[in-house]
PDB file of C-alpha atoms in Angstrom:
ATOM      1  CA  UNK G   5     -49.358 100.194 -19.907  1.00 46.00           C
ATOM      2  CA  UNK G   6     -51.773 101.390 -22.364  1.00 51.00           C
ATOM      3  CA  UNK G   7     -55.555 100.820 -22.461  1.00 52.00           C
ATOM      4  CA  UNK G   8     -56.418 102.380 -25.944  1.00 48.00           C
ATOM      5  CA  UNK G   9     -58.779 100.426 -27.966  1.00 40.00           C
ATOM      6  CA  UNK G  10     -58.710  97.584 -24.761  1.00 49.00           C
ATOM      7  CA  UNK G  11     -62.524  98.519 -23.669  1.00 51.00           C
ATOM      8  CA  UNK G  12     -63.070  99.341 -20.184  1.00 55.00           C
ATOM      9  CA  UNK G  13     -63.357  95.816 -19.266  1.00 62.00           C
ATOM     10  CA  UNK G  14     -59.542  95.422 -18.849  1.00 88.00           C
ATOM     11  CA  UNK G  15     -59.097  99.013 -17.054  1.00 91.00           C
ATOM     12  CA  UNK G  16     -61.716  97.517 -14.675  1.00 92.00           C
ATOM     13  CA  UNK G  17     -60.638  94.503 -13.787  1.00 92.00           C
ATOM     14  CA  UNK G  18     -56.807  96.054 -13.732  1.00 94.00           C
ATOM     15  CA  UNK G  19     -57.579  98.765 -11.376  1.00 96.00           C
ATOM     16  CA  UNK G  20     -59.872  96.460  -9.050  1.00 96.00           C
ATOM     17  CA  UNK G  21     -56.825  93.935  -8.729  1.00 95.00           C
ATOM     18  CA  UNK G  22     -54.175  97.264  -8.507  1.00 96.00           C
ATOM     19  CA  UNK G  23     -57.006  98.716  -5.406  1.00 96.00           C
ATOM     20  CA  UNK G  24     -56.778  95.295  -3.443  1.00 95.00           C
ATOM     21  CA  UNK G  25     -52.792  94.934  -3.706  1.00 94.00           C
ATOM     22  CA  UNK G  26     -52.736  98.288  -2.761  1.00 95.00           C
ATOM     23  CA  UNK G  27     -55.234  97.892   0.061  1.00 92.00           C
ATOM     24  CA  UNK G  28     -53.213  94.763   1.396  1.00 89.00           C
ATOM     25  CA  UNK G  29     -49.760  96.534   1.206  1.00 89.00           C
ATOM     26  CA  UNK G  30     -50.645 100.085   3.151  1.00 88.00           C
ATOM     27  CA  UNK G  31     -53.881  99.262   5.069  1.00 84.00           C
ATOM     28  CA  UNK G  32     -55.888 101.769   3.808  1.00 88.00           C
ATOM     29  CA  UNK G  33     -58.201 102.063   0.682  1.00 91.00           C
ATOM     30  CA  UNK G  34     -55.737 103.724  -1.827  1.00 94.00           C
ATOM     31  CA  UNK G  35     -56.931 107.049  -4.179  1.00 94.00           C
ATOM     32  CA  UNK G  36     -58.273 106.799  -7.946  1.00 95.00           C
ATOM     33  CA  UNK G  37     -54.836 108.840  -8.363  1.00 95.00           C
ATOM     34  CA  UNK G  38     -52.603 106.175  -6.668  1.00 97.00           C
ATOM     35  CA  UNK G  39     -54.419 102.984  -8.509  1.00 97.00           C
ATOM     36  CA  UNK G  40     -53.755 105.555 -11.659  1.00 95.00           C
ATOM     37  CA  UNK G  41     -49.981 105.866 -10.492  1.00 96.00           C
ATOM     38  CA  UNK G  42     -49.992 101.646  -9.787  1.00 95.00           C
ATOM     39  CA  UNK G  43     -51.448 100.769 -13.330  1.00 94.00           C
ATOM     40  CA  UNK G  44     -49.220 104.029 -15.359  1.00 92.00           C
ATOM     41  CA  UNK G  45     -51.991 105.560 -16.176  1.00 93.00           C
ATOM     42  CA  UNK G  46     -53.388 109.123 -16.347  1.00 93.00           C
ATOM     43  CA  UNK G  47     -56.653 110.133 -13.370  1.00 93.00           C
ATOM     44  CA  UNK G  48     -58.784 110.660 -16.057  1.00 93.00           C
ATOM     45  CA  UNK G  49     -58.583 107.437 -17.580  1.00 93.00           C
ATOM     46  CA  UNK G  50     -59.525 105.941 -14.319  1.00 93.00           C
ATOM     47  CA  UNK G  51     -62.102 108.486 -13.571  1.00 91.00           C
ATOM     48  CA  UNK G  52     -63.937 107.420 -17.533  1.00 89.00           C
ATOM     49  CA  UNK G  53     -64.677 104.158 -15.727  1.00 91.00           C
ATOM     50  CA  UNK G  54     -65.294 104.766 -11.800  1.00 94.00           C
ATOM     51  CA  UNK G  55     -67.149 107.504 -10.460  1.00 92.00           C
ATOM     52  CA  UNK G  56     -65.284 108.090  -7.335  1.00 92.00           C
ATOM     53  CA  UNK G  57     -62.864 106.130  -5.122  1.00 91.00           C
ATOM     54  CA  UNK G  58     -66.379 104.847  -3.242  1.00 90.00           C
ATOM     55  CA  UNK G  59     -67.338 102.839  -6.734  1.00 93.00           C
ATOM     56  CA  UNK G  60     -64.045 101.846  -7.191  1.00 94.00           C
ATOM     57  CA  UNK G  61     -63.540 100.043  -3.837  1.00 92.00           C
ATOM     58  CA  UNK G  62     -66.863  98.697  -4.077  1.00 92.00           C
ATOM     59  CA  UNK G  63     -66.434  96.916  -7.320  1.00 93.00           C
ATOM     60  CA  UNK G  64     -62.917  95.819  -6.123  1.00 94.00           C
ATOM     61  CA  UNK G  65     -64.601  94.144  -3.005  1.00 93.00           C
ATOM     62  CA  UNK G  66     -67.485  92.805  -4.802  1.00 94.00           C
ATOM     63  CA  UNK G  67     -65.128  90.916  -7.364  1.00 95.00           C
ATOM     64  CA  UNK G  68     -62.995  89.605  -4.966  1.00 95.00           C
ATOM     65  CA  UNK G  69     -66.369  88.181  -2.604  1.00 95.00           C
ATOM     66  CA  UNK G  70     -67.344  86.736  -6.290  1.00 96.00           C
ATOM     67  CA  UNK G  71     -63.909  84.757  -5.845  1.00 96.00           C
ATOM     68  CA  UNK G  72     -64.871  83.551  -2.838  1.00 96.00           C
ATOM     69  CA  UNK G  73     -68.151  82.342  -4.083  1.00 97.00           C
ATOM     70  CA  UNK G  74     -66.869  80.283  -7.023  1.00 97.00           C
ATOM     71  CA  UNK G  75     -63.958  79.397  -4.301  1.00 96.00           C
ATOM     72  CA  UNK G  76     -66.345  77.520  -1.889  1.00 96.00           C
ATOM     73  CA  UNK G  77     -68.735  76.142  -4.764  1.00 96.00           C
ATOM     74  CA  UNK G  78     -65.807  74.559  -6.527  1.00 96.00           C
ATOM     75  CA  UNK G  79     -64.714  72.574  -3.109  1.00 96.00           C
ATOM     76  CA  UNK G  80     -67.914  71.353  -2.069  1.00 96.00           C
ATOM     77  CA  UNK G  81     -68.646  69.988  -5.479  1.00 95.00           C
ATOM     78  CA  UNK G  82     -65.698  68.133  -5.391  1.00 94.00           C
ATOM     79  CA  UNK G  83     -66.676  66.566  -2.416  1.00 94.00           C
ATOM     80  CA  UNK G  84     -69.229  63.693  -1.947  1.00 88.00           C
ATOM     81  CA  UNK G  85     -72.453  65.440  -2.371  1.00 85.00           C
ATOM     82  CA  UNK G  86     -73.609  62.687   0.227  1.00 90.00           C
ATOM     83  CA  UNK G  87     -71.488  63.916   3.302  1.00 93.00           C
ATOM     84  CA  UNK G  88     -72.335  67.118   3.854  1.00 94.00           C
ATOM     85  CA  UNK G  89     -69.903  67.474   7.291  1.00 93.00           C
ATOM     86  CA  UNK G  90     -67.190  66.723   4.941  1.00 94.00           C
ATOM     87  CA  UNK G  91     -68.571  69.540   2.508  1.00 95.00           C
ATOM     88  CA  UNK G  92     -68.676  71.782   5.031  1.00 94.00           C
ATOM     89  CA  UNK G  93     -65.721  71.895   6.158  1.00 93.00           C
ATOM     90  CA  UNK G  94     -64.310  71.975   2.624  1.00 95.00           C
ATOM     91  CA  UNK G  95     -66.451  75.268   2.476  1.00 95.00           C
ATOM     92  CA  UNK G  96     -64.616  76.587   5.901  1.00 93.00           C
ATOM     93  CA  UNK G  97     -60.988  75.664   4.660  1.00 93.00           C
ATOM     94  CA  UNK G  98     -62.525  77.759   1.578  1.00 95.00           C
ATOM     95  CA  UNK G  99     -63.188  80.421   2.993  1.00 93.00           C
ATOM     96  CA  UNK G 100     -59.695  80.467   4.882  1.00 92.00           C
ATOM     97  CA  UNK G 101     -57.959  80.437   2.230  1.00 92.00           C
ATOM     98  CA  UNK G 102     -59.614  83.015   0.239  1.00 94.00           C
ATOM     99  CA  UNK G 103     -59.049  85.179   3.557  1.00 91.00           C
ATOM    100  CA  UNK G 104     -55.234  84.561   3.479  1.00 90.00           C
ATOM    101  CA  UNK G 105     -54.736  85.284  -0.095  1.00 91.00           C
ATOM    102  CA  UNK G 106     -57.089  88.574  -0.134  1.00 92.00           C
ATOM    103  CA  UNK G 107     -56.259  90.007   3.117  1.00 89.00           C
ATOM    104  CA  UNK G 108     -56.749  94.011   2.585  1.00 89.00           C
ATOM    105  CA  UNK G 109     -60.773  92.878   1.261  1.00 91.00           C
ATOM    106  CA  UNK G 110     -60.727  90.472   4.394  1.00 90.00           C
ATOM    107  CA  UNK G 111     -60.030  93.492   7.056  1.00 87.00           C
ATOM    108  CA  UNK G 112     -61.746  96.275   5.325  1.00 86.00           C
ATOM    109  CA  UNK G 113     -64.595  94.385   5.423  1.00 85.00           C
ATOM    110  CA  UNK G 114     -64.193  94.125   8.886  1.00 80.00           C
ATOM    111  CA  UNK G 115     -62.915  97.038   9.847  1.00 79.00           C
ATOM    112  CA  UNK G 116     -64.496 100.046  11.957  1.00 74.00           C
ATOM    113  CA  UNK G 117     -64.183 102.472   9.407  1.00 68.00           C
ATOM    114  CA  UNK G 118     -65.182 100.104   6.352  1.00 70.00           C
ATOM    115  CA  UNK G 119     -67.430  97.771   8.168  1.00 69.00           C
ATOM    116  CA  UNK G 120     -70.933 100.133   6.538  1.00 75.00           C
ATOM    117  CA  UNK G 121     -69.891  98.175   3.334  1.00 79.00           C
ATOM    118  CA  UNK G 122     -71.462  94.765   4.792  1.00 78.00           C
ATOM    119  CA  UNK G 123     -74.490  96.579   4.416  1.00 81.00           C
ATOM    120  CA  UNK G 124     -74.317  97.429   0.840  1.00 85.00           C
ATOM    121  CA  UNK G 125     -76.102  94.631  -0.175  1.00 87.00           C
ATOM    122  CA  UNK G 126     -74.812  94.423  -3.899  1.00 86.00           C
ATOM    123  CA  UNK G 127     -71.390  94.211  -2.963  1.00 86.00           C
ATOM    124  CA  UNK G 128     -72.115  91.273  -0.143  1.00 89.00           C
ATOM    125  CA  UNK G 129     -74.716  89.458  -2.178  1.00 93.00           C
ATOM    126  CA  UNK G 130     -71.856  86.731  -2.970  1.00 94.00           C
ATOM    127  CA  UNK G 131     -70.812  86.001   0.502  1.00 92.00           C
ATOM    128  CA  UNK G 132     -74.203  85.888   1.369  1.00 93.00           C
ATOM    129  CA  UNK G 133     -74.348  82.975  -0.892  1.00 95.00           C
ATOM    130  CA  UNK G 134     -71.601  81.139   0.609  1.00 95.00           C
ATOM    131  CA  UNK G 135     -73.535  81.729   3.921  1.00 94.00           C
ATOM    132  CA  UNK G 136     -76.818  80.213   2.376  1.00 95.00           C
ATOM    133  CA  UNK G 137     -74.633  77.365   0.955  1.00 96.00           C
ATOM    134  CA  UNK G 138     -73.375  76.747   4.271  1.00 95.00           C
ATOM    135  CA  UNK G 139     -76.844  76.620   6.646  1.00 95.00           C
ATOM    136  CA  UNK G 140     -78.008  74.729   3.493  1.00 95.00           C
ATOM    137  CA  UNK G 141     -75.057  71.490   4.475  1.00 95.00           C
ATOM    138  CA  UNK G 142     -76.168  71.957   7.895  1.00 94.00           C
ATOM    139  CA  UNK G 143     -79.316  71.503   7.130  1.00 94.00           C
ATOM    140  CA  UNK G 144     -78.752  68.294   5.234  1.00 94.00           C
ATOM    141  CA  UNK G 145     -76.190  67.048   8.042  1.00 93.00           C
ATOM    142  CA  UNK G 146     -78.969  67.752  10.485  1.00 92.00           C
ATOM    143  CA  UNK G 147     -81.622  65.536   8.460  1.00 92.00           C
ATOM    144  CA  UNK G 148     -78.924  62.625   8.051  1.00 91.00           C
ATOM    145  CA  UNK G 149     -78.654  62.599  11.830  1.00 90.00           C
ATOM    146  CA  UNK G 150     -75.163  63.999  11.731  1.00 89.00           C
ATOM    147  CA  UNK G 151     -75.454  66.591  14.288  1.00 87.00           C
ATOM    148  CA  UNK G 152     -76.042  66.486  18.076  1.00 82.00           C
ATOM    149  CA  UNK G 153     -79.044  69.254  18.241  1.00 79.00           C
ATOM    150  CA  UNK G 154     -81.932  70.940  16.583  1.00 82.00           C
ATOM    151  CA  UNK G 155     -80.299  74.495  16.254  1.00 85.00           C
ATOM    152  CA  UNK G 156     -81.177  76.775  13.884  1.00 91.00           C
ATOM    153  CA  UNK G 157     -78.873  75.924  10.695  1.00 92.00           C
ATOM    154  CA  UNK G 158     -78.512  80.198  10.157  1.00 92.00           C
ATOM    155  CA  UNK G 159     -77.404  80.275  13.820  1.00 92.00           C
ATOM    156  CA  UNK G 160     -74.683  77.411  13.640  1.00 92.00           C
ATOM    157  CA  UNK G 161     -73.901  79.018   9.832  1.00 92.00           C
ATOM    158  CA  UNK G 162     -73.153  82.496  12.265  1.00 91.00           C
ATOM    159  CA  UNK G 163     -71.471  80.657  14.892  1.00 91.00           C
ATOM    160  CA  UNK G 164     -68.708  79.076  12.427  1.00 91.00           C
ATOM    161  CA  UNK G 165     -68.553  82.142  10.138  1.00 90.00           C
ATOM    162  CA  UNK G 166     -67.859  84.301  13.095  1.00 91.00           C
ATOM    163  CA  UNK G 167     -65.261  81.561  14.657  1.00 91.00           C
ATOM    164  CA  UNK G 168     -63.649  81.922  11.148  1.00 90.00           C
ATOM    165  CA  UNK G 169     -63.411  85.245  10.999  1.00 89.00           C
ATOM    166  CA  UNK G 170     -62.852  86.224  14.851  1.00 89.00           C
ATOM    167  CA  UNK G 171     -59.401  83.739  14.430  1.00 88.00           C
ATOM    168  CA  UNK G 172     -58.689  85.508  11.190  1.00 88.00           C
ATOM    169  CA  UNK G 173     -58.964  88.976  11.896  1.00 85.00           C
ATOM    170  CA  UNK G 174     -57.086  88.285  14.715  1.00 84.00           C
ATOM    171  CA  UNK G 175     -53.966  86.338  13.087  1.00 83.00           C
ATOM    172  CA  UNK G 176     -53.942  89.110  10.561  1.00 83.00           C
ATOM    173  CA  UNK G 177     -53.990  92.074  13.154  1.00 77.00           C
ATOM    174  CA  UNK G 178     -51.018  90.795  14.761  1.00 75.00           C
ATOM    175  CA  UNK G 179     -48.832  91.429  11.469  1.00 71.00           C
ATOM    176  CA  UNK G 180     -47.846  94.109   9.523  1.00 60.00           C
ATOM    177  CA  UNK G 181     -50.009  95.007   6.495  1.00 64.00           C
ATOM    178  CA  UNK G 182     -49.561  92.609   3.514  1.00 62.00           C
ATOM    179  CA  UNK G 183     -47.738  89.955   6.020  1.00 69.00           C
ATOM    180  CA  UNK G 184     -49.978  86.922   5.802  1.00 75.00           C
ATOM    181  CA  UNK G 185     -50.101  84.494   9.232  1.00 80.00           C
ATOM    182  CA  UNK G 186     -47.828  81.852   9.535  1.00 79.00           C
ATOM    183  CA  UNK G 187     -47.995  78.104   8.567  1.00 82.00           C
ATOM    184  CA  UNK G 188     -48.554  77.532  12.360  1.00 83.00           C
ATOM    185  CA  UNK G 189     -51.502  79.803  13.105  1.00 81.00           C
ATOM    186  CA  UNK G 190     -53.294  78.532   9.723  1.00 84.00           C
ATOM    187  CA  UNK G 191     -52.454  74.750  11.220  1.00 87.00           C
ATOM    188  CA  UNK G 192     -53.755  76.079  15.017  1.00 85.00           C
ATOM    189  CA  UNK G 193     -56.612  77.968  13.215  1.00 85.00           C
ATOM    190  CA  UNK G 194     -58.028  74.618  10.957  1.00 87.00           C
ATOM    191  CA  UNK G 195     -57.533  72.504  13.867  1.00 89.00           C
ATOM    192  CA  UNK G 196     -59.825  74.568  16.345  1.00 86.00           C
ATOM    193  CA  UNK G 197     -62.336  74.746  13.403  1.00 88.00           C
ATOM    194  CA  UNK G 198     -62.444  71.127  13.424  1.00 87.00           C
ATOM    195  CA  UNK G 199     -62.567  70.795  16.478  1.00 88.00           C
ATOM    196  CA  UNK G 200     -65.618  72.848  16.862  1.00 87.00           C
ATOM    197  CA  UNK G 201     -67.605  71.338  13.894  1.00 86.00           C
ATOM    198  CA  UNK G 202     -66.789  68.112  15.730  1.00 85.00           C
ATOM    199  CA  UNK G 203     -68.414  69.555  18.959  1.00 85.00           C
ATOM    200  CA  UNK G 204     -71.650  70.150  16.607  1.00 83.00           C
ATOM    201  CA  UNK G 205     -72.022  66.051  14.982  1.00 83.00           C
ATOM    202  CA  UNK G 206     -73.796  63.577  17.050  1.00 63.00           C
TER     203      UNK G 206
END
């Protein structure tokens, strides 16, 4: 693969897609020298574009939260803008399935070692969104006197994110890296989600 007179565009998004396949298959965030290696391609030419292997993962994380974004923004707007229970949930099966098909971005984001990137707030800023998007339908389900209480719409927003993610991150830890969870745990995992966001209308 060659990227002479391509622009750094391409080499960007290449080596961002070749970091999260990498990332999925071993685990671990791979080197600027084994992206290099994964797209044929000498260091340096990696190294004219990224800075370090810090700047690389970040801008491979960032683009793959920007899929997420348009992810859960496509479904709900496909989705009677007048039920927002039925937009929500759209936005949770969203969000699942963006987990399942990025899984490497999924745990590194909440892993021990690369959990400090939540706090980068540039590379976040697009799951933040989603978040918004979501206490936004709960507001509007609370207003149509769809829910049973008064919470606070960022606190249930927390409480299904966090249900989300705690039966992800669990599903995925009990597989080898790259091996995504089974029909039946996706099935067992969207069932308890609805079942809790039923727990939550009036």
């Amino acid at each position: 693969m060659t990227y002479q007179n391509r622009g750094s565009r391409n080499l960007c998004t290449d080596a961002t897609s070749a970091f999260r396949k990498l990332l999925t298959k071993t685990g671990r965030p791979p080197s600027l020298d084994e992206v290099a290696a994964a797209l044929e391609i000498p260091p340096e030419t990696l190294a004219s574009v990224f800075r370090n292997e810090a700047h690389l993962m970040e801008m491979a994380i960032e683009s793959a939260l920007l899929r997420l974004h348009d992810r859960c923004i496509r479904a709900t707007t496909v989705i009677d803008g007048a039920d927002p229970m039925a937009q929500l949930k759209a936005l949770a099966d969203s969000y699942i399935d963006w987990a399942i098909d990025h899984p490497g971005v999924f745990l590194a984001l909440h892993s021990p070692t690369l959990g400090a990137l939540r706090k980068n707030a540039r590379v976040t800023r697009f799951e933040q969104a989603v978040i918004a998007l979501m206490q936004r339908l709960i507001a509007r389900a609370q207003q149509d006197g769809l829910l049973a209480g008064r919470d606070d719409p960022g606190m249930l927003a927390e409480l299904i994110r966090s249900f989300i993610c705690g039966a992800l991150h669990k599903a995925m830890l009990e597989r080898l890296p790259g091996e995504k969870p089974g029909p039946g745990d996706l099935a067992e995992m969207r069932e308890n989600l609805r079942l809790l966001l039923q727990r939550l209308t009036a």
